[in-house]
């Protein structure tokens, strides 16, 4: 366990500078989104009320009150989330290939450490998972700050105050990142971790068998996804529903753990007996 934690700390430190850039970028872009969206709304209000001599009631009848949901649909806000998501997806691959293609082939040192090789695999996966949770936590911290700026810029009569949970519920994509219940949240990110394990195993297939490994990797990913989605696929092909929704949910959870365990077992075998550096 101590060796695993040291490897985890090492992987987190390697990504720290890029991660810090992502945090700063997220904060800056979302603050810009709040200010830009509020200024646009106020500009509309001023043009109609003072430029066209309309009453406040007429403006509100046409445009309605502004809520923070408007901010979450702003391009700056959406880009902040998209950039973080794409960066972490790329890093899922980079975290392995960097070690192989670095100047001194750093993977030699990692795989010859006095610890089980699977700890290298688990440390990399855990690092990715913690980075995702860190950005999710950052977003929850930013919401109250951004809402404070929003309330300071928009007069009471022109805004509709919403709680953070309401903002997430009404947003088309935030409710995907922040499911409504704890069970849904844990399930969603457990599936995400399962996918990371699956991709890692596919990468190891490629590293072990090179050209053939690419096909093995794609085949393994297809198999893992087919196993995980088997209850849905069976119902889709037969046109019959064999399970109640709650039964299907628990079946998917069990299959998620099965696929994750399968990926770890296959990766352990590849790392111990097939890997070439």
C-alpha angles and dihedrals in degrees: 000000000000091000090048092052091049090052090048092051089048093053092048092050091051091058096037098102094049090044091052089052089052091051093049091045092050093050094046096045094047093048088051089050092053094048096043094048093047093048091050092052093047090048090055090049094049093047093051099039100039101021099042097026092237121156124248089248092055092051092049090047090055102038105016127213119313118244130187088256087077088061093052090057092053114114093235091055094047092047091055091059095040093052092052092047095049092045093054092046090053090046091057086071098031093055088068105031093049088065093051099043099038116117095261097031093247091197088079090065095043095051094046095053114121093257139084108285092228087070088069089055094046093046092054092048093047091049091055091047094050091048090055092049089047092057091045089053091048090055092052089051092048096052096074092044093050092045089053090056089044092053091046092054102040119061117238095251093053101047137068112214116218133183119243091254091053091049090053092046095051095044116093095220107020091069087062092055093041110037116202099245135041091241091054091046094051091044094050095051092041087058088048090053090048089055090051090053089049094051091045090054090049089052090052090051088055092047092049100044102020109200094012088044091064089062092042089052094051090044092051092050090050091049093048093049092046091052093047093048096038096113090053094042093050092053091044094053097040096040090224132109111228099172136051114240093257091049090049090051093053090044090055091048091051091047090049090058090043093054092044091050091046091051092050092048094048091046092050089054093048093047094048102040113012110032118117122197 
